[in-house]
PDB file of C-alpha atoms in Angstrom:
ATOM      1  CA  MET A  37      15.827  37.100 -83.772  1.00 47.00           C
ATOM      2  CA  LYS A  38      12.287  36.420 -82.378  1.00 47.00           C
ATOM      3  CA  LYS A  39      12.692  32.698 -83.175  1.00 46.00           C
ATOM      4  CA  ARG A  40      15.994  32.575 -81.366  1.00 47.00           C
ATOM      5  CA  ARG A  41      14.535  34.253 -78.135  1.00 48.00           C
ATOM      6  CA  LEU A  42      11.692  31.781 -78.061  1.00 43.00           C
ATOM      7  CA  GLY A  43      14.197  28.954 -78.587  1.00 49.00           C
ATOM      8  CA  SER A  44      16.000  30.150 -75.558  1.00 50.00           C
ATOM      9  CA  LEU A  45      13.099  30.557 -73.536  1.00 50.00           C
ATOM     10  CA  GLY A  46      11.828  27.118 -74.414  1.00 61.00           C
ATOM     11  CA  ASN A  47      15.439  25.788 -73.198  1.00 63.00           C
ATOM     12  CA  TRP A  48      14.937  27.730 -69.985  1.00 58.00           C
ATOM     13  CA  GLU A  49      11.688  26.225 -69.368  1.00 64.00           C
ATOM     14  CA  ALA A  50      12.863  22.834 -69.975  1.00 60.00           C
ATOM     15  CA  VAL A  51      15.881  23.440 -67.641  1.00 58.00           C
ATOM     16  CA  SER A  52      13.451  24.862 -64.942  1.00 65.00           C
ATOM     17  CA  LEU A  53      10.990  21.888 -65.395  1.00 63.00           C
ATOM     18  CA  VAL A  54      13.958  19.307 -64.929  1.00 60.00           C
ATOM     19  CA  THR A  55      15.230  21.229 -61.978  1.00 68.00           C
ATOM     20  CA  PHE A  56      11.780  21.353 -60.419  1.00 67.00           C
ATOM     21  CA  LEU A  57      11.294  17.451 -60.970  1.00 69.00           C
ATOM     22  CA  PHE A  58      14.687  16.689 -59.588  1.00 67.00           C
ATOM     23  CA  PHE A  59      14.291  18.624 -56.229  1.00 67.00           C
ATOM     24  CA  SER A  60      10.632  17.621 -55.941  1.00 65.00           C
ATOM     25  CA  GLY A  61      11.726  13.984 -56.195  1.00 64.00           C
ATOM     26  CA  LEU A  62      14.749  14.349 -53.967  1.00 59.00           C
ATOM     27  CA  TYR A  63      12.277  16.114 -51.365  1.00 59.00           C
ATOM     28  CA  PHE A  64       9.904  13.260 -51.698  1.00 56.00           C
ATOM     29  CA  TRP A  65      12.559  10.612 -51.308  1.00 56.00           C
ATOM     30  CA  SER A  66      14.156  12.379 -48.221  1.00 53.00           C
ATOM     31  CA  ASN A  67      10.790  12.638 -46.553  1.00 53.00           C
ATOM     32  CA  ASN A  68       9.967   8.860 -47.200  1.00 52.00           C
ATOM     33  CA  SER A  69      13.457   8.051 -45.916  1.00 45.00           C
ATOM     34  CA  LEU A  70      13.123  10.237 -42.818  1.00 37.00           C
ATOM     35  CA  GLU A  71       9.677   8.713 -42.091  1.00 42.00           C
ATOM     36  CA  LEU A  72      11.245   5.233 -42.311  1.00 36.00           C
ATOM     37  CA  SER A  73      14.148   6.000 -40.255  1.00 38.00           C
ATOM     38  CA  ILE A  74      12.199   7.454 -37.537  1.00 35.00           C
ATOM     39  CA  THR A  75       9.377   5.100 -37.477  1.00 36.00           C
ATOM     40  CA  PRO A  76      11.144   2.390 -35.375  1.00 40.00           C
ATOM     41  CA  MET A  77      12.293   5.156 -32.978  1.00 37.00           C
ATOM     42  CA  GLY A  78       8.732   6.433 -32.749  1.00 42.00           C
ATOM     43  CA  GLU A  79       7.599   3.002 -31.780  1.00 39.00           C
ATOM     44  CA  ASP A  80      10.391   2.555 -29.273  1.00 40.00           C
ATOM     45  CA  SER A  81       9.327   5.981 -27.946  1.00 38.00           C
ATOM     46  CA  GLU A  82       5.762   4.825 -27.705  1.00 39.00           C
ATOM     47  CA  ILE A  83       6.937   1.781 -25.728  1.00 33.00           C
ATOM     48  CA  LEU A  84       9.182   3.891 -23.443  1.00 33.00           C
ATOM     49  CA  ARG A  85       6.248   6.110 -22.691  1.00 36.00           C
ATOM     50  CA  GLU A  86       4.126   3.034 -21.919  1.00 35.00           C
ATOM     51  CA  LYS A  87       6.679   1.800 -19.567  1.00 32.00           C
ATOM     52  CA  GLU A  88       7.146   5.107 -17.997  1.00 37.00           C
ATOM     53  CA  GLY A  89       3.481   5.096 -17.318  1.00 37.00           C
ATOM     54  CA  LEU A  90       3.689   1.731 -15.925  1.00 31.00           C
ATOM     55  CA  TRP A  91       6.462   2.886 -13.563  1.00 33.00           C
ATOM     56  CA  GLN A  92       4.524   5.726 -12.544  1.00 36.00           C
ATOM     57  CA  GLU A  93       1.504   3.599 -11.558  1.00 36.00           C
ATOM     58  CA  GLU A  94       3.549   1.258  -9.587  1.00 38.00           C
ATOM     59  CA  GLY A  95       5.035   3.994  -7.561  1.00 37.00           C
ATOM     60  CA  ASN A  96       7.858   5.559  -9.391  1.00 39.00           C
ATOM     61  CA  TRP A  97      10.217   4.468  -6.768  1.00 35.00           C
ATOM     62  CA  TRP A  98      13.177   4.226  -9.207  1.00 38.00           C
ATOM     63  CA  GLU A  99      12.965   7.649 -10.538  1.00 39.00           C
ATOM     64  CA  GLY A 100      13.997   9.964  -7.634  1.00 42.00           C
ATOM     65  CA  GLU A 101      13.808  12.972  -9.833  1.00 41.00           C
ATOM     66  CA  ASN A 102      10.240  12.337 -10.701  1.00 41.00           C
ATOM     67  CA  GLU A 103       9.033  11.464  -7.168  1.00 51.00           C
ATOM     68  CA  GLU A 104       5.416  12.296  -6.386  1.00 60.00           C
ATOM     69  CA  ARG A 105       4.424  14.331  -3.437  1.00 66.00           C
ATOM     70  CA  ASP A 106       1.043  13.406  -1.823  1.00 66.00           C
ATOM     71  CA  VAL A 107      -0.873  15.565   0.560  1.00 62.00           C
ATOM     72  CA  GLY A 108      -3.720  13.314   2.202  1.00 62.00           C
ATOM     73  CA  ALA A 109      -6.695  14.181   4.152  1.00 61.00           C
ATOM     74  CA  ASP A 110      -4.436  14.721   7.222  1.00 72.00           C
ATOM     75  CA  GLY A 111      -2.973  17.863   5.181  1.00 76.00           C
ATOM     76  CA  VAL A 112       0.583  16.318   5.548  1.00 85.00           C
ATOM     77  CA  ASP A 113       2.916  16.716   2.662  1.00 90.00           C
ATOM     78  CA  LYS A 114       4.661  13.322   2.075  1.00 95.00           C
ATOM     79  CA  ASP A 115       7.027  12.012  -0.439  1.00 96.00           C
ATOM     80  CA  GLY A 116       6.532   8.760  -2.333  1.00 96.00           C
ATOM     81  CA  PRO A 117       5.297   6.230  -2.927  1.00 96.00           C
ATOM     82  CA  TYR A 118       8.467   4.165  -2.260  1.00 98.00           C
ATOM     83  CA  LEU A 119       8.750   0.536  -2.337  1.00 97.00           C
ATOM     84  CA  VAL A 120       9.758  -1.220   1.014  1.00 97.00           C
ATOM     85  CA  SER A 121      12.499  -3.510   0.172  1.00 97.00           C
ATOM     86  CA  ARG A 122      13.068  -5.064   3.628  1.00 95.00           C
ATOM     87  CA  VAL A 123      12.145  -4.766   7.159  1.00 96.00           C
ATOM     88  CA  VAL A 124      15.315  -4.541   9.148  1.00 95.00           C
ATOM     89  CA  ASP A 125      13.838  -4.397  12.540  1.00 94.00           C
ATOM     90  CA  GLY A 126      10.708  -3.436  14.467  1.00 95.00           C
ATOM     91  CA  ASP A 127      11.333   0.105  13.993  1.00 96.00           C
ATOM     92  CA  THR A 128      13.690   0.260  11.047  1.00 97.00           C
ATOM     93  CA  ILE A 129      13.020  -0.521   7.257  1.00 98.00           C
ATOM     94  CA  ARG A 130      14.695  -0.261   3.916  1.00 97.00           C
ATOM     95  CA  VAL A 131      13.202   1.399   0.874  1.00 98.00           C
ATOM     96  CA  TRP A 132      13.976   2.307  -2.600  1.00 97.00           C
ATOM     97  CA  ILE A 133      14.341   6.054  -3.334  1.00 96.00           C
ATOM     98  CA  GLY A 134      15.443   6.785  -6.591  1.00 91.00           C
ATOM     99  CA  VAL A 135      17.955   4.338  -7.434  1.00 93.00           C
ATOM    100  CA  LYS A 136      19.213   4.125  -4.026  1.00 96.00           C
ATOM    101  CA  GLU A 137      18.271   1.831  -1.030  1.00 97.00           C
ATOM    102  CA  GLU A 138      17.866   4.008   1.939  1.00 98.00           C
ATOM    103  CA  VAL A 139      17.531   2.891   5.605  1.00 98.00           C
ATOM    104  CA  VAL A 140      14.740   4.659   7.396  1.00 98.00           C
ATOM    105  CA  ARG A 141      14.296   4.880  11.132  1.00 98.00           C
ATOM    106  CA  LEU A 142      10.831   5.575  12.244  1.00 98.00           C
ATOM    107  CA  ILE A 143      10.527   8.729  14.442  1.00 98.00           C
ATOM    108  CA  GLY A 144       8.980   8.494  17.854  1.00 98.00           C
ATOM    109  CA  VAL A 145       8.818   4.777  18.280  1.00 98.00           C
ATOM    110  CA  ASP A 146      11.521   2.193  19.827  1.00 96.00           C
ATOM    111  CA  THR A 147      10.977  -1.588  19.801  1.00 95.00           C
ATOM    112  CA  PRO A 148      13.012  -4.399  21.198  1.00 92.00           C
ATOM    113  CA  GLU A 149      16.251  -5.073  19.238  1.00 86.00           C
ATOM    114  CA  SER A 150      16.420  -8.054  17.142  1.00 69.00           C
ATOM    115  CA  VAL A 151      19.477  -7.411  14.888  1.00 67.00           C
ATOM    116  CA  ALA A 152      21.858  -5.003  17.076  1.00 62.00           C
ATOM    117  CA  PRO A 153      25.534  -6.018  16.228  1.00 65.00           C
ATOM    118  CA  GLY A 154      27.154  -7.923  19.013  1.00 64.00           C
ATOM    119  CA  GLU A 155      23.985  -7.800  21.147  1.00 68.00           C
ATOM    120  CA  PRO A 156      21.454 -10.526  21.997  1.00 66.00           C
ATOM    121  CA  VAL A 157      18.148 -10.513  20.690  1.00 58.00           C
ATOM    122  CA  GLU A 158      16.025  -8.616  23.144  1.00 71.00           C
ATOM    123  CA  CYS A 159      12.689 -10.067  24.514  1.00 82.00           C
ATOM    124  CA  PHE A 160       9.875  -9.569  22.019  1.00 87.00           C
ATOM    125  CA  GLY A 161      12.416  -8.332  19.353  1.00 86.00           C
ATOM    126  CA  VAL A 162      11.411 -11.093  17.000  1.00 92.00           C
ATOM    127  CA  GLU A 163       7.754 -10.463  17.588  1.00 93.00           C
ATOM    128  CA  ALA A 164       8.178  -6.700  17.041  1.00 94.00           C
ATOM    129  CA  LYS A 165      10.076  -7.232  13.561  1.00 95.00           C
ATOM    130  CA  GLU A 166       7.349  -9.793  12.522  1.00 95.00           C
ATOM    131  CA  ASN A 167       4.651  -7.360  13.430  1.00 96.00           C
ATOM    132  CA  LEU A 168       6.369  -4.721  11.079  1.00 97.00           C
ATOM    133  CA  THR A 169       6.998  -7.266   8.609  1.00 96.00           C
ATOM    134  CA  GLY A 170       3.295  -8.135   8.418  1.00 96.00           C
ATOM    135  CA  LEU A 171       2.376  -4.373   7.823  1.00 95.00           C
ATOM    136  CA  LEU A 172       5.049  -3.542   5.221  1.00 96.00           C
ATOM    137  CA  ALA A 173       6.444  -6.563   3.461  1.00 89.00           C
ATOM    138  CA  GLY A 174       5.998  -5.847  -0.355  1.00 89.00           C
ATOM    139  CA  GLU A 175       4.266  -2.640   0.204  1.00 95.00           C
ATOM    140  CA  VAL A 176       4.755   0.999  -0.921  1.00 96.00           C
ATOM    141  CA  VAL A 177       4.862   3.659   1.677  1.00 98.00           C
ATOM    142  CA  TYR A 178       5.026   7.506   1.913  1.00 98.00           C
ATOM    143  CA  LEU A 179       7.502   9.271   4.105  1.00 98.00           C
ATOM    144  CA  ALA A 180       7.602  12.667   5.856  1.00 97.00           C
ATOM    145  CA  GLY A 181      10.206  14.296   8.080  1.00 97.00           C
ATOM    146  CA  ASP A 182       9.870  16.280  11.127  1.00 97.00           C
ATOM    147  CA  SER A 183      11.318  19.827  11.402  1.00 96.00           C
ATOM    148  CA  SER A 184      12.196  19.266  15.044  1.00 97.00           C
ATOM    149  CA  GLN A 185      14.329  16.343  14.299  1.00 97.00           C
ATOM    150  CA  ASP A 186      17.349  15.726  12.205  1.00 97.00           C
ATOM    151  CA  ASN A 187      17.199  14.666   8.719  1.00 98.00           C
ATOM    152  CA  ARG A 188      19.386  11.544   9.705  1.00 98.00           C
ATOM    153  CA  ASP A 189      20.403  10.034  12.847  1.00 97.00           C
ATOM    154  CA  ARG A 190      24.196   9.348  13.669  1.00 95.00           C
ATOM    155  CA  TYR A 191      24.229   6.008  11.887  1.00 94.00           C
ATOM    156  CA  GLY A 192      23.195   7.791   8.636  1.00 97.00           C
ATOM    157  CA  ARG A 193      19.622   6.367   8.610  1.00 97.00           C
ATOM    158  CA  LEU A 194      16.758   8.788   7.418  1.00 98.00           C
ATOM    159  CA  LEU A 195      14.389   9.853  10.191  1.00 98.00           C
ATOM    160  CA  ARG A 196      10.744   9.629   9.081  1.00 98.00           C
ATOM    161  CA  TYR A 197       7.189   8.990   9.672  1.00 98.00           C
ATOM    162  CA  VAL A 198       5.911   6.252   7.424  1.00 98.00           C
ATOM    163  CA  TRP A 199       2.366   6.060   6.039  1.00 97.00           C
ATOM    164  CA  LEU A 200       0.553   3.143   4.314  1.00 97.00           C
ATOM    165  CA  GLU A 201      -1.415   3.808   1.090  1.00 94.00           C
ATOM    166  CA  THR A 202      -4.496   3.514   3.420  1.00 94.00           C
ATOM    167  CA  GLY A 203      -3.547   6.599   5.038  1.00 94.00           C
ATOM    168  CA  GLU A 204      -2.584   4.925   8.254  1.00 96.00           C
ATOM    169  CA  MET A 205       0.763   5.906   9.985  1.00 98.00           C
ATOM    170  CA  VAL A 206       2.888   3.024  10.674  1.00 98.00           C
ATOM    171  CA  ASN A 207       4.857   4.604  13.694  1.00 98.00           C
ATOM    172  CA  PHE A 208       1.523   5.007  15.471  1.00 98.00           C
ATOM    173  CA  LYS A 209       0.244   1.402  14.633  1.00 98.00           C
ATOM    174  CA  ILE A 210       3.452  -0.003  16.050  1.00 98.00           C
ATOM    175  CA  ILE A 211       2.797   1.620  19.363  1.00 98.00           C
ATOM    176  CA  SER A 212      -1.079   0.837  19.355  1.00 97.00           C
ATOM    177  CA  ALA A 213      -0.299  -2.754  18.554  1.00 96.00           C
ATOM    178  CA  GLY A 214       1.874  -2.914  21.655  1.00 96.00           C
ATOM    179  CA  TRP A 215       5.009  -3.822  19.921  1.00 96.00           C
ATOM    180  CA  GLY A 216       6.980  -0.555  20.640  1.00 96.00           C
ATOM    181  CA  GLU A 217       7.286   2.216  23.045  1.00 97.00           C
ATOM    182  CA  GLU A 218       6.964   6.007  22.598  1.00 98.00           C
ATOM    183  CA  PHE A 219      10.547   7.312  22.256  1.00 98.00           C
ATOM    184  CA  THR A 220      11.653  11.053  22.333  1.00 98.00           C
ATOM    185  CA  TYR A 221      15.109  11.747  21.425  1.00 95.00           C
ATOM    186  CA  LYS A 222      16.247  15.012  22.712  1.00 93.00           C
ATOM    187  CA  VAL A 223      13.348  17.374  21.907  1.00 97.00           C
ATOM    188  CA  PRO A 224       9.540  16.711  21.507  1.00 97.00           C
ATOM    189  CA  TYR A 225       8.241  15.797  17.867  1.00 98.00           C
ATOM    190  CA  GLN A 226       4.985  16.728  16.240  1.00 97.00           C
ATOM    191  CA  TYR A 227       3.059  13.594  17.062  1.00 98.00           C
ATOM    192  CA  GLN A 228       4.542  13.072  20.630  1.00 98.00           C
ATOM    193  CA  ALA A 229       1.262  13.319  22.553  1.00 98.00           C
ATOM    194  CA  ASP A 230      -0.598  10.989  20.294  1.00 98.00           C
ATOM    195  CA  PHE A 231       2.163   8.297  20.564  1.00 98.00           C
ATOM    196  CA  ILE A 232       2.209   8.536  24.373  1.00 98.00           C
ATOM    197  CA  GLY A 233      -1.587   8.171  24.466  1.00 98.00           C
ATOM    198  CA  ALA A 234      -1.348   5.194  22.204  1.00 98.00           C
ATOM    199  CA  GLU A 235       1.243   3.595  24.437  1.00 98.00           C
ATOM    200  CA  ARG A 236      -0.877   4.353  27.530  1.00 98.00           C
ATOM    201  CA  LEU A 237      -3.912   2.583  26.021  1.00 98.00           C
ATOM    202  CA  ALA A 238      -1.966  -0.367  24.772  1.00 97.00           C
ATOM    203  CA  LYS A 239      -0.663  -1.002  28.318  1.00 97.00           C
ATOM    204  CA  ILE A 240      -4.095  -0.566  29.834  1.00 96.00           C
ATOM    205  CA  GLU A 241      -5.572  -3.065  27.197  1.00 96.00           C
ATOM    206  CA  GLN A 242      -2.411  -5.338  27.488  1.00 96.00           C
ATOM    207  CA  THR A 243      -1.865  -5.344  23.731  1.00 95.00           C
ATOM    208  CA  GLY A 244       1.152  -6.915  22.203  1.00 94.00           C
ATOM    209  CA  MET A 245       4.146  -7.341  24.433  1.00 94.00           C
ATOM    210  CA  TRP A 246       2.227  -5.519  27.253  1.00 95.00           C
ATOM    211  CA  GLY A 247       0.146  -8.533  27.633  1.00 91.00           C
ATOM    212  CA  CYS A 248       3.044 -10.547  28.645  1.00 82.00           C
ATOM    213  CA  LEU A 249       4.491  -8.017  31.101  1.00 69.00           C
ATOM    214  CA  THR A 250       3.423  -6.765  34.446  1.00 57.00           C
ATOM    215  CA  VAL A 251       2.635  -2.972  33.883  1.00 51.00           C
ATOM    216  CA  ASN A 252       2.771  -0.831  37.055  1.00 50.00           C
TER     217      ASN A 252
END
């Protein structure tokens, strides 16, 4: 009777050992297989993270959902940076916001027309466009709206102030350079007084187009 119990116990231990070895081997095999299967994905993920980091360093203009916000020394809350895809006119540009190319009309400034449909190119229209192209071609910019103005104009263009990475406001620079006039649409805007002062000074100094005109 005693020998029979010992024999049964030995068999049970053998079965337990075999079972343990089987599941241990299965666990070891599955872990190695899993590691092998996820390693390429891990490498791809690392590459993807590196690419995402590169996009962010270059401005992140394609990822609208991840757009950064910048508050400069002037305390203005801006969106961006966004890549300028094209200068349309002396006061209008195209930028990439997310995966969409948006037309942006600069607030508070009006330049001679160079691309108005069905209209001749106005005097200094080409020069005004060249001035803005020199400032923005291939650049990234920051944008900010004005609560006193609409988000878009009647043509669907975004109404914005535009800043360079240096912190300079493009709207102001256009007027200071003498290639645009201060322009108020219906109601005053935040920087109206500054723009009026910049236009007055450009006229006095005969900067840009004012040097070719008789100013009263």
